Coordinates of N, CA and C and ligand atoms in Angstrom, one line a residue:
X1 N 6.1 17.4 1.8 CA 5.6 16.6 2.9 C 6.8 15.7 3.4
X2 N 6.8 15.3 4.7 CA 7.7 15.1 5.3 C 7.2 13.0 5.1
X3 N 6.2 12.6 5.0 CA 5.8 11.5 5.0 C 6.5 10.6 3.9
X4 N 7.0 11.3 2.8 CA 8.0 9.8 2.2 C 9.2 9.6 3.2
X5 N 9.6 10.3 4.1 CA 10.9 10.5 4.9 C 10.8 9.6 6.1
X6 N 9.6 9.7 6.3 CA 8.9 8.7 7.5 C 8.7 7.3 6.9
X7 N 8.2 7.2 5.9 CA 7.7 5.8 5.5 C 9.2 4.7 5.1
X8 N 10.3 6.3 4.5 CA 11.4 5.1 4.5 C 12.2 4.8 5.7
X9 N 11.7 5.5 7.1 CA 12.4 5.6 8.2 C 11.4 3.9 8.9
X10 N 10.3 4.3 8.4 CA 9.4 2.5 9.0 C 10.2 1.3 8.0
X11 N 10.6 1.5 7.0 CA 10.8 0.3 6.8 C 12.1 -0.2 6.8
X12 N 12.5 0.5 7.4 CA 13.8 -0.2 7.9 C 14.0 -0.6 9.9
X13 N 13.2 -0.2 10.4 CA 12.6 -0.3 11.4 C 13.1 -2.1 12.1
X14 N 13.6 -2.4 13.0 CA 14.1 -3.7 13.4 C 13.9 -3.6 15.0
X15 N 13.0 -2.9 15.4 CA 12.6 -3.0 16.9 C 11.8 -3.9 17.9
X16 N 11.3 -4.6 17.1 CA 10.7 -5.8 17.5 C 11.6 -7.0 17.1
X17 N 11.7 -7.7 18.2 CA 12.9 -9.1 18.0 C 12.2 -10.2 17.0
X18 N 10.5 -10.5 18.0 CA 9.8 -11.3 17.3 C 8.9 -11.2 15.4
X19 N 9.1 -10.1 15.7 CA 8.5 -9.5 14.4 C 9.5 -9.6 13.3
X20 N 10.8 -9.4 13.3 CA 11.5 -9.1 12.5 C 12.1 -10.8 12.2
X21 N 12.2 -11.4 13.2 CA 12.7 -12.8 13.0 C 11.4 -13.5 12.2
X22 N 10.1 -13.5 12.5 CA 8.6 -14.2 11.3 C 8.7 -13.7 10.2
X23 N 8.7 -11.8 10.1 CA 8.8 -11.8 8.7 C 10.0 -12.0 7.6
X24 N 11.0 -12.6 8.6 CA 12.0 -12.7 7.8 C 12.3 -14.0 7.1
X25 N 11.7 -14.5 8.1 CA 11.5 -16.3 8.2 C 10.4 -16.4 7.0
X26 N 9.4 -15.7 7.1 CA 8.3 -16.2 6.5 C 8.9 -15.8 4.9
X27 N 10.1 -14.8 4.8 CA 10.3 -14.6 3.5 C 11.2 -15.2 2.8
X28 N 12.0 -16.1 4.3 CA 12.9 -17.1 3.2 C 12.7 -18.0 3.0
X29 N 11.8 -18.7 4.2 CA 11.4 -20.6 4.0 C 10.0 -20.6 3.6
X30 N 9.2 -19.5 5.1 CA 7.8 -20.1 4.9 C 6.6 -19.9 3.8
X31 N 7.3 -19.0 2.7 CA 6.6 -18.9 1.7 C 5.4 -20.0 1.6
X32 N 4.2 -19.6 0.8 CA 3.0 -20.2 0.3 C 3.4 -20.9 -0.8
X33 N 3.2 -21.8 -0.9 CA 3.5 -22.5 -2.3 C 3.3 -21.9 -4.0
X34 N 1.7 -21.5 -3.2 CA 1.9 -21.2 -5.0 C 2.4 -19.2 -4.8
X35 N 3.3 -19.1 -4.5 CA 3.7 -18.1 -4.2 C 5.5 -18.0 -4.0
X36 N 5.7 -19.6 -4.2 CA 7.3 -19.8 -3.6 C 8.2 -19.1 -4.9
X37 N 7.7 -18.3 -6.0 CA 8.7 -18.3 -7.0 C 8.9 -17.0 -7.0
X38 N 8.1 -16.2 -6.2 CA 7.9 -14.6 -6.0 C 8.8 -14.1 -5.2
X39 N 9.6 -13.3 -5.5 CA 10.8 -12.6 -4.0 C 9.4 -11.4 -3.0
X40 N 9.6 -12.2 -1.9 CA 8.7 -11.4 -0.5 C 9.9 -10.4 -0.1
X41 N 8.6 -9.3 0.5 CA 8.9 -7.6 0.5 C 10.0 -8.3 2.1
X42 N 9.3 -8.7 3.1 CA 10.0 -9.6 4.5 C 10.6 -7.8 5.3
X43 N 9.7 -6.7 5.2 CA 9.9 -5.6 5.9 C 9.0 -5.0 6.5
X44 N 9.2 -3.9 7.3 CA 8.0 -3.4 7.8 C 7.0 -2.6 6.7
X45 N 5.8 -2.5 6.8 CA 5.1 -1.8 5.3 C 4.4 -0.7 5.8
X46 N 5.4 0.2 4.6 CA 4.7 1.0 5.1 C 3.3 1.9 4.5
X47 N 2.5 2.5 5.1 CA 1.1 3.1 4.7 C 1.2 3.5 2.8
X48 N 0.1 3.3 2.5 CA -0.4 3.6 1.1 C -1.6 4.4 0.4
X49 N -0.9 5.7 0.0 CA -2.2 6.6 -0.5 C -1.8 7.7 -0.4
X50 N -2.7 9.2 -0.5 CA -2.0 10.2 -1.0 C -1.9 11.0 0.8
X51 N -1.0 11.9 0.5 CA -0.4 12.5 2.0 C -1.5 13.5 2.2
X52 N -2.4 13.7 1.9 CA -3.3 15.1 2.0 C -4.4 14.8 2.3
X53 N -4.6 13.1 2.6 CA -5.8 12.1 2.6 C -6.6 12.9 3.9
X54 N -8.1 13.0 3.9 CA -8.6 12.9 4.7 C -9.2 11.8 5.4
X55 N -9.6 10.4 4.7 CA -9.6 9.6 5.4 C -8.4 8.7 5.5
X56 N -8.1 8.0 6.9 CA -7.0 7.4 7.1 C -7.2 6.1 7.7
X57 N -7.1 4.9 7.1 CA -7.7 3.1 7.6 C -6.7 3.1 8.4
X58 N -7.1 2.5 9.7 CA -6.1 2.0 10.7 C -6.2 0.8 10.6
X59 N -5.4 -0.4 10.0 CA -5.6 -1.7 9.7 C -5.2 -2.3 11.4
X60 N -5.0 -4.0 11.1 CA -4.1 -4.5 12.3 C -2.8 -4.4 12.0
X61 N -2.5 -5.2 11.0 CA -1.0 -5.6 10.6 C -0.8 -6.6 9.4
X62 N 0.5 -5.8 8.8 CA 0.5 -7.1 7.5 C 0.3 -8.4 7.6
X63 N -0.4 -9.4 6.3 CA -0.4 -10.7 6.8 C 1.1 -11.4 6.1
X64 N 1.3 -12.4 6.3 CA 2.8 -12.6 6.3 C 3.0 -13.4 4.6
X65 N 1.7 -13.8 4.1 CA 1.9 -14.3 3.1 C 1.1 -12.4 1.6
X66 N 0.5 -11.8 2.5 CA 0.1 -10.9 1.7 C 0.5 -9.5 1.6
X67 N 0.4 -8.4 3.0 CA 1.5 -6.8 2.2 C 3.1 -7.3 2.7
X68 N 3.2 -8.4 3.5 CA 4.5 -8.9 3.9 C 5.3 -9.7 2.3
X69 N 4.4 -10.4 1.7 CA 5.0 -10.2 0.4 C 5.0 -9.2 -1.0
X70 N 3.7 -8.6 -1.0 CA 3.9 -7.6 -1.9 C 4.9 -6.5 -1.5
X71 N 4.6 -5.9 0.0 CA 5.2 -5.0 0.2 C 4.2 -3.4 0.0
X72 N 2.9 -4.1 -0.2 CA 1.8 -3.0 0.0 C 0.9 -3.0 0.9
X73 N 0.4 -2.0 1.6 CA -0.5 -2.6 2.7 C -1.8 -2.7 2.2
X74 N -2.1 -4.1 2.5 CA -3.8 -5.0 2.6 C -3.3 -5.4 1.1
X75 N -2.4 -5.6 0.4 CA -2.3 -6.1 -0.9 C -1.7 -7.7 -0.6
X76 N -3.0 -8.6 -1.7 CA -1.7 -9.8 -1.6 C -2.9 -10.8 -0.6
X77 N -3.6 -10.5 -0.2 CA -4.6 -11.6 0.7 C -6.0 -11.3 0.5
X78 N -6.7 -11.7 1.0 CA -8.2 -11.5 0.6 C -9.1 -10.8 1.8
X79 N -8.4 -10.6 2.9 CA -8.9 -9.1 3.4 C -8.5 -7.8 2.5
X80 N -7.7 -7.8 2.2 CA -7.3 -6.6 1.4 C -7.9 -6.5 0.0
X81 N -8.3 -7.6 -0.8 CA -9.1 -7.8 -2.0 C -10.5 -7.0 -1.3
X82 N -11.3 -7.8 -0.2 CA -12.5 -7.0 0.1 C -12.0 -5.5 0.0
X83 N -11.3 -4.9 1.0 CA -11.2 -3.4 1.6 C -11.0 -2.3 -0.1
X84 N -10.1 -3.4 -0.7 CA -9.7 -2.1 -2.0 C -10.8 -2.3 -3.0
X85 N -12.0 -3.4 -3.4 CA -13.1 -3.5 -4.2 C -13.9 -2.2 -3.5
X86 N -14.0 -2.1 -1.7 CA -15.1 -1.8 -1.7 C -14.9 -0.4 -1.3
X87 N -13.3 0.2 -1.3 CA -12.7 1.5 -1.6 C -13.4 1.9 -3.0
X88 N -12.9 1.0 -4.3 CA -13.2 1.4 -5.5 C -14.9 1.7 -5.7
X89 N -15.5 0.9 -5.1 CA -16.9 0.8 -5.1 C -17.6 2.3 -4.5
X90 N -16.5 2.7 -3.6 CA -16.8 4.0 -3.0 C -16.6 5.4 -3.7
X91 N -15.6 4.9 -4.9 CA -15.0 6.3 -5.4 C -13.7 6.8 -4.4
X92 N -13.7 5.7 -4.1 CA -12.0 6.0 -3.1 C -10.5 5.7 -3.0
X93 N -11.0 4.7 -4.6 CA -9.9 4.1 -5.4 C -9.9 4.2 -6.6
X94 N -8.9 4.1 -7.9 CA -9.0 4.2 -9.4 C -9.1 2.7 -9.8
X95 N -9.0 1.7 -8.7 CA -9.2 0.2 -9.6 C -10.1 -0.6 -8.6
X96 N -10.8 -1.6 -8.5 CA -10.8 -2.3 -8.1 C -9.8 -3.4 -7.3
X97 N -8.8 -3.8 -7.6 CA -8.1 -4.6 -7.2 C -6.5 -3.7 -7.1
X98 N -6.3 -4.2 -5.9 CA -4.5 -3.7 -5.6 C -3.7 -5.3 -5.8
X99 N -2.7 -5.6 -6.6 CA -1.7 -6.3 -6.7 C -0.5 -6.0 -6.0
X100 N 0.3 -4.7 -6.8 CA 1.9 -5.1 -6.4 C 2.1 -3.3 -7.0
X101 N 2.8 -3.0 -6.9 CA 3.5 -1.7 -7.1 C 3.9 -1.7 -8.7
X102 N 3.2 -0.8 -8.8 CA 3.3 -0.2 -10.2 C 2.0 -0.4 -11.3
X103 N 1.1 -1.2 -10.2 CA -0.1 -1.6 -10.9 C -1.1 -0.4 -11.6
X104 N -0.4 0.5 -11.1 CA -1.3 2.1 -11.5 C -2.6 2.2 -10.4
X105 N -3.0 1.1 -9.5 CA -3.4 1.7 -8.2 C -3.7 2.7 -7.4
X106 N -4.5 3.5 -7.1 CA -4.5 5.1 -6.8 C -5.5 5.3 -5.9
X107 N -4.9 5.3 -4.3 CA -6.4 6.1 -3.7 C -6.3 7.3 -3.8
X108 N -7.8 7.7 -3.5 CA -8.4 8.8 -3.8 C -8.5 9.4 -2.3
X109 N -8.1 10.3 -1.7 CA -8.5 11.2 -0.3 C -8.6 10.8 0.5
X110 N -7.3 9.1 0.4 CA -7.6 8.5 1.2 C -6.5 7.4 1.7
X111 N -5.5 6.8 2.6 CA -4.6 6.6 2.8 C -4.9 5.4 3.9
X112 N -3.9 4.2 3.4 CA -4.1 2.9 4.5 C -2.9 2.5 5.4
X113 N -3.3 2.7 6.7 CA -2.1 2.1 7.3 C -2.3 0.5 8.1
X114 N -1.8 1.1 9.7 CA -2.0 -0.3 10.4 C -1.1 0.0 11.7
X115 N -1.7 -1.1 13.0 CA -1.4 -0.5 14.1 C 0.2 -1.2 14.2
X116 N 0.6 -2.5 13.3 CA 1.6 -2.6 13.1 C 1.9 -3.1 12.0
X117 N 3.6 -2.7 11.5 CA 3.9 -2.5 10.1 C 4.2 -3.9 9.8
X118 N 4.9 -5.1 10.9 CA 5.2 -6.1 10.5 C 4.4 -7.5 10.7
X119 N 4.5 -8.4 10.2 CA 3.7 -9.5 10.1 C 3.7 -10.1 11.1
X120 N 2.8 -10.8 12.5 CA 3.2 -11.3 13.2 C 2.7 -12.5 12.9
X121 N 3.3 -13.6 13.4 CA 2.8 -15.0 13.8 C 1.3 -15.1 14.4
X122 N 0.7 -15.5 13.5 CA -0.9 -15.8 13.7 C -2.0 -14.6 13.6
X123 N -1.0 -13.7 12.8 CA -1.7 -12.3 13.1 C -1.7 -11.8 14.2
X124 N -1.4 -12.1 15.0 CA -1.5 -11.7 16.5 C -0.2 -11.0 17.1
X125 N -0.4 -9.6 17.0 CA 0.6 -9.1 17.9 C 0.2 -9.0 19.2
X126 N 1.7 -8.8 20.3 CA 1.4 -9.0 21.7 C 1.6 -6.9 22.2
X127 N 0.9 -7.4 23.1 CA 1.0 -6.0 23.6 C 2.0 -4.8 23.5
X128 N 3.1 -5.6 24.0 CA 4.4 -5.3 24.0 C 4.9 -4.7 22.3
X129 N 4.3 -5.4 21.1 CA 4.6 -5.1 19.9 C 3.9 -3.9 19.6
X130 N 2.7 -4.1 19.6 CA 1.7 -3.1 19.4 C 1.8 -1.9 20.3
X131 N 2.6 -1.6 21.1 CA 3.1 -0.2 21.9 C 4.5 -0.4 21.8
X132 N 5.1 -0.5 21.3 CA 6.1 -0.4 20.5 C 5.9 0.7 19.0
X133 N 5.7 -0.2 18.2 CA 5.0 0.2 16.8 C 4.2 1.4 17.3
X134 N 3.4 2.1 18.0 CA 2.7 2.8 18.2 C 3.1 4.4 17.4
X135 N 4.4 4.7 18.0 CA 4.9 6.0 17.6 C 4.7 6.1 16.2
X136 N 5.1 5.2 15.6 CA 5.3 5.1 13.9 C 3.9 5.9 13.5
X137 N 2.5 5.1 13.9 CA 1.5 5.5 13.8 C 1.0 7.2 13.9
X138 N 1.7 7.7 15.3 CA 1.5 8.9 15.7 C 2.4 9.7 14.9
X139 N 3.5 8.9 14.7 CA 3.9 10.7 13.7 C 3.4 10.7 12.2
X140 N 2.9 9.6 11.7 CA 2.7 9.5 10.7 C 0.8 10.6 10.5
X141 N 0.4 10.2 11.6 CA -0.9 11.3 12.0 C -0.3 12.4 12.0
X142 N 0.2 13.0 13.4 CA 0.6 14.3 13.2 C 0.9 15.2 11.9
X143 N 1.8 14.0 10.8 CA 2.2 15.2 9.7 C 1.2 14.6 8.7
X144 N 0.0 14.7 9.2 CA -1.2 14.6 8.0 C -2.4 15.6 9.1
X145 N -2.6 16.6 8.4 CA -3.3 17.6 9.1 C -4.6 17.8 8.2
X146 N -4.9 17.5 7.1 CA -5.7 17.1 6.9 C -6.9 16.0 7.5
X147 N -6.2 14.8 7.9 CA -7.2 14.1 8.3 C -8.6 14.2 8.9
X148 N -9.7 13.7 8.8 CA -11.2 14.3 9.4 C -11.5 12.7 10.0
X149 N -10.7 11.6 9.2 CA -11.8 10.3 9.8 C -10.4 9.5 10.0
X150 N -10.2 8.9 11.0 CA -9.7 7.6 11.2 C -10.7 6.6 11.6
X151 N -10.2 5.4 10.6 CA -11.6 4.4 10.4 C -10.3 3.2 10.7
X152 N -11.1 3.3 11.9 CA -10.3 1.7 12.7 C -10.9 0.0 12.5
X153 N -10.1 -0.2 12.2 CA -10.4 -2.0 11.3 C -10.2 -2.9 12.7
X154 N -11.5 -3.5 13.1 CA -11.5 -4.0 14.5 C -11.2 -3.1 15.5
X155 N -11.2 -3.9 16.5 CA -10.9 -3.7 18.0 C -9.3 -3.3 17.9
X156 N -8.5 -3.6 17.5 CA -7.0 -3.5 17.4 C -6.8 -2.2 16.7
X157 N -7.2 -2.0 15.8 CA -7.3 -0.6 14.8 C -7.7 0.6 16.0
X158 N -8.8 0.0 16.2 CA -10.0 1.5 17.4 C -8.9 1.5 18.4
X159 N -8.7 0.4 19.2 CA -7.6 0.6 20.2 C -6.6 1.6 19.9
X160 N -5.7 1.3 19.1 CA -4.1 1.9 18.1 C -4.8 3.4 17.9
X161 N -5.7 3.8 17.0 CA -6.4 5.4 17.1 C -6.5 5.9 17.8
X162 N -7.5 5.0 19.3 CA -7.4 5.8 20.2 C -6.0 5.9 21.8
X163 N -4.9 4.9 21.3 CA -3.8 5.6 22.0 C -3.0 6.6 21.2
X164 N -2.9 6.4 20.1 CA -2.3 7.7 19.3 C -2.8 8.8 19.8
X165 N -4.7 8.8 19.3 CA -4.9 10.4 19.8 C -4.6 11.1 21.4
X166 N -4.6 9.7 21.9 CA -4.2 10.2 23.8 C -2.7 10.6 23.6
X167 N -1.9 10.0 22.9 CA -0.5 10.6 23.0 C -0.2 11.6 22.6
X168 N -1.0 12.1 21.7 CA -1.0 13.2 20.3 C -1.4 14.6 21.2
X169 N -2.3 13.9 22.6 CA -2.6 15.2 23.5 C -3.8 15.4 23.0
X170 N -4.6 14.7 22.0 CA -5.6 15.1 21.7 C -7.0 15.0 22.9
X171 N -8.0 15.6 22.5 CA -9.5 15.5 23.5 C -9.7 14.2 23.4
X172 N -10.0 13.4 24.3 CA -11.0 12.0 23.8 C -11.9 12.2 25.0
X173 N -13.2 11.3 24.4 CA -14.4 11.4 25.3 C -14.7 10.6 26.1
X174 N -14.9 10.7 27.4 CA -15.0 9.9 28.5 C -16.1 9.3 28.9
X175 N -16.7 8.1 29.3 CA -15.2 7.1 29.4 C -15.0 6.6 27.7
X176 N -13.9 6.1 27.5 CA -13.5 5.6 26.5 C -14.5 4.8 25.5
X177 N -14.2 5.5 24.6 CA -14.9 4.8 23.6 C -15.2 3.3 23.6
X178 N -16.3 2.5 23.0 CA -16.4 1.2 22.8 C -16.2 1.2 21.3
X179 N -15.5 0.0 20.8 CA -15.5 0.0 19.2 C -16.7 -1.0 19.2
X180 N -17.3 -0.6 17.8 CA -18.7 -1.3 17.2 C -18.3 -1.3 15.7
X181 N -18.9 -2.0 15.3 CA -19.3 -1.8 13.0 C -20.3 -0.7 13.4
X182 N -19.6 0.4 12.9 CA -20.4 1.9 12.5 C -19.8 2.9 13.7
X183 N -19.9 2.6 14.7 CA -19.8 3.4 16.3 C -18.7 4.1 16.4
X184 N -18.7 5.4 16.4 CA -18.0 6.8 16.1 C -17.5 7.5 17.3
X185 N -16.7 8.0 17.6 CA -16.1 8.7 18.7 C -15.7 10.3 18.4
X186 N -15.8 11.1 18.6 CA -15.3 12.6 18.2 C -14.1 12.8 18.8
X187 N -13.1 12.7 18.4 CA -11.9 13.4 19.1 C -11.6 15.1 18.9
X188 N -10.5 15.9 19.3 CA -10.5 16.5 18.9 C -8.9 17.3 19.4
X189 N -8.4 17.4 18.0 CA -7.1 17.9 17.8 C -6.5 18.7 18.7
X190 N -5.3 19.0 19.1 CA -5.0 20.6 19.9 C -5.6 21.8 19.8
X191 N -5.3 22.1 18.3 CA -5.4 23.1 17.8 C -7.3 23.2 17.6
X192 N -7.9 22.2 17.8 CA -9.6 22.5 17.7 C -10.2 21.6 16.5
X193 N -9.3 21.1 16.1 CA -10.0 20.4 14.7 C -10.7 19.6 15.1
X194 N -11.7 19.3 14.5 CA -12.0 17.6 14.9 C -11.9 16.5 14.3
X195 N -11.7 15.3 14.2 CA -11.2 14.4 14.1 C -12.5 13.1 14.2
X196 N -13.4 12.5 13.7 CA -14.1 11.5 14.2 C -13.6 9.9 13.7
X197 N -13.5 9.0 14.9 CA -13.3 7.8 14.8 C -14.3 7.3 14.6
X198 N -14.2 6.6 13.6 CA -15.3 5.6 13.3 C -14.7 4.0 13.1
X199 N -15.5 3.3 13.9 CA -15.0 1.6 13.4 C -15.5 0.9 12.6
X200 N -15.3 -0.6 11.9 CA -15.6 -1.2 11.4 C -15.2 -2.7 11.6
X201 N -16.0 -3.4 11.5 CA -15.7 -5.0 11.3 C -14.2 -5.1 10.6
X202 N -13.0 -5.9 11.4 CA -12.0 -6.0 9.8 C -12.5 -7.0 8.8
X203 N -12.4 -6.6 7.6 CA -12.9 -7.8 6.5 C -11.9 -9.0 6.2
X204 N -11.6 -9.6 7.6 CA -10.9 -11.0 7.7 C -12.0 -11.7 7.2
X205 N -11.3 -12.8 7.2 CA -12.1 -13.9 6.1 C -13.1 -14.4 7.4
X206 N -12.2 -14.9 8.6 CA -13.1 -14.9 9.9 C -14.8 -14.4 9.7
X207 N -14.8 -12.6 9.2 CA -15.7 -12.0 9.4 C -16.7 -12.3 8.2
X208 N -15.9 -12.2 6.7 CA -16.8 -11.9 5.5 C -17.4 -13.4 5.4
X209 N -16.3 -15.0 5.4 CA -17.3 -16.3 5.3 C -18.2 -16.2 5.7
X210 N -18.3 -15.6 7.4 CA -19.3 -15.8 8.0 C -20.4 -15.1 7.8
X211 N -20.2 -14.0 7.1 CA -21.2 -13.1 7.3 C -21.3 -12.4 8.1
X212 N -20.5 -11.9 8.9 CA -20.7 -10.7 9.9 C -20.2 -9.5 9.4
X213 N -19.5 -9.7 8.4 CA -19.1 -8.7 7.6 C -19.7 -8.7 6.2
X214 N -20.7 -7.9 5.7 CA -21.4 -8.0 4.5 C -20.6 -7.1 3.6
X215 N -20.5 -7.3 2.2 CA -20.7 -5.9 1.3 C -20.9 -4.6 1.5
X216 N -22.4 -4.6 1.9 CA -23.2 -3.7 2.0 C -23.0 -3.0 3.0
X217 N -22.2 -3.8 4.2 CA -22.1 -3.2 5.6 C -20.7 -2.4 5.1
X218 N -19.9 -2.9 4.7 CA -18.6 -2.2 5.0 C -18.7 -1.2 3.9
X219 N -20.0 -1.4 2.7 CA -20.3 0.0 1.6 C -20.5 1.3 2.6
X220 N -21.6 0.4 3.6 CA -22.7 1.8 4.4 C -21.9 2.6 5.5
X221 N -20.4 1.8 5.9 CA -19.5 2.5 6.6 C -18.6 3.4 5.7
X222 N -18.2 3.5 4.6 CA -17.2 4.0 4.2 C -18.1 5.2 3.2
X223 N -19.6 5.2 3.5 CA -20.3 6.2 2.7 C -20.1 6.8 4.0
X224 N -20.0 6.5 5.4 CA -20.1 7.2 6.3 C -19.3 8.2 6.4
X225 N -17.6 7.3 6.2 CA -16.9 8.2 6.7 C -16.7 9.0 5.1
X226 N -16.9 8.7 3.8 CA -16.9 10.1 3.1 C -17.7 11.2 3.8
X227 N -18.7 11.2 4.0 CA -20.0 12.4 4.7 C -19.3 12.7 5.5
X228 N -18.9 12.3 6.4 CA -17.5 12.5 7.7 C -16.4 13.6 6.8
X229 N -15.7 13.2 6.1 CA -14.5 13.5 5.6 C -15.0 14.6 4.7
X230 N -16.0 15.2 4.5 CA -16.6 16.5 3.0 C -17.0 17.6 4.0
X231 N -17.6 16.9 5.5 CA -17.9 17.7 6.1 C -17.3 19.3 6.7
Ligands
LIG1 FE1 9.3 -1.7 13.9 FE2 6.7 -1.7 14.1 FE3 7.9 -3.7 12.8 FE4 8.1 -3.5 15.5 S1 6.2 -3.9 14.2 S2 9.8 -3.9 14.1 S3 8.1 -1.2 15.8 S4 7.9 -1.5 12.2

C-alpha cells in the first residue's frame, strides 16, 4: 500500500501559515500544565488504523493539547476517549482507551482521519484551511478501495466527505445532502462501488455534557455503519 508513503508525505506538510505557526506554538509555550513535562508531536497527524479498513471516521481536526500532542488522531483529549471506548464497545477496536503509540492499540476494519491534519486555534479552521488540507483527504480515499462507509463527525466531517467525493468524480445525490446524527447519503464510486455517508454528532464535550450526544446514540450509529460496511 501506497498509504504509509502518504501519511509520511502529511506530516511534514507546512501549507498552512496559520496552522503551522499554533501548532508549533502550542508545542513550545502553550502546553497544558499538567502536560508541560511531555515533548508535543506540534505536526500535522496523520490518519490511524489498518489500510484495508472499510470504515473510514472523517474527524474535524486535531486538538492542540490532544493528537497535536500525542501525535495520534482523537488520542490525548476526551472526544477521542468517547470515539475509541465506543469503537472498542463496537468490536472495532482491541482496547478501550488510545494513549500514545506503542500502547498495542489496534483498530479493527477501521481507520480514523480528519478534514484537517493540524490543530487550529479554537478548533476552528477557516475555509481557506479546510480546502487547502482537502487533497490530503482525497488521496488518502482514493488509495483505500476498500472503503464502504465514511462516517462524518459533525457538519465539518459530512462537509470534507462530501467535497472529496465531488473531487474524486464520484456520483453524489441531488440536491446535496443534509448532515444529521444517523442521516446517510449513497455516493457512488467511478468504477460503480458504492460508498454510503453516514453522519454523526462529534463527541465534543460541547455535545456529550450536554447530552446531545449519548452513549447509546453514537453505539446505534457505529452498529450502523458495521451493517453498512458487511454489506
Ligand atoms: Fe498541511 Fe493540512 Fe496542516 Fe494545512 S492543515 S498545513 S494542508 S496538513
Amino acid at each position: 500500500s501506497d498509504l504509509p508513503a502518504l501519511d509520511a508525505r502529511i506530516t511534514v506538510c507546512r501549507a498552512c501559515n496559520r496552522l503551522v505557526a499554533w501548532r508549533e506554538e502550542v508545542a513550545r509555550t502553550g502546553r497544558r500544565a499538567s502536560f508541560a513535562h511531555e515533548p508535543y508531536w506540534g505536526r500535522p497527524v496523520a490518519s490511524v488504523g489498518t489500510t484495508d479498513a472499510r470504515i473510514y471516521v472523517v474527524g474535524l481536526a486535531p486538538a492542540a493539547n490532544g493528537a497535536n500532542r500525542t501525535g495520534r488522531m482523537f488520542t490525548g483529549d476526551r472526544s477521542g476517549d468517547w470515539l475509541w471506548a465506543a469503537f472498542y464497545r463496537a468490536g472495532l477496536a482491541t482496547s478501550p482507551t488510545s494513549t500514545a503509540a506503542g500502547d498495542g492499540q489496534r483498530l479493527i476494519g477501521a481507520r480514523m482521519g480528519a478534514a484537517v491534519r493540524c490543530a487550529p486555534p479554537a478548533n476552528k479552521p477557516t475555509t481557506g484551511e479546510r480546502t487547502t488540507c482537502a487533497p490530503w483527504l482525497a488521496r488518502e480515499i482514493a488509495l483505500m478501495p476498500e472503503v464502504k462507509v465514511l462516517l462524518a463527525l459533525g457538519g465539518i466531517g459530512w462537509g470534507a466527505a462530501l467535497r472529496v467525493a465531488r473531487e474524486a468524480g464520484w456520483t453524489l445525490p441531488r440536491p446535496q445532502p443534509r448532515f444529521g446524527h444517523g442521516a446517510t447519503a449513497e455516493l457512488t464510486r467511478p468504477d460503480g462501488r458504492p460508498v454510503t455517508l453516514l453522519g454523526s454528532y462529534h463527541p465534543s464535550q460541547q455535545n456529550t455534557f450536554t447530552g446531545r450526544l449519548t452513549e447509546a446514540m453514537l453505539d446505534e450509529v457505529l452498529e450502523t455503519a458495521k451493517r453498512l460496511a458487511e454489506a
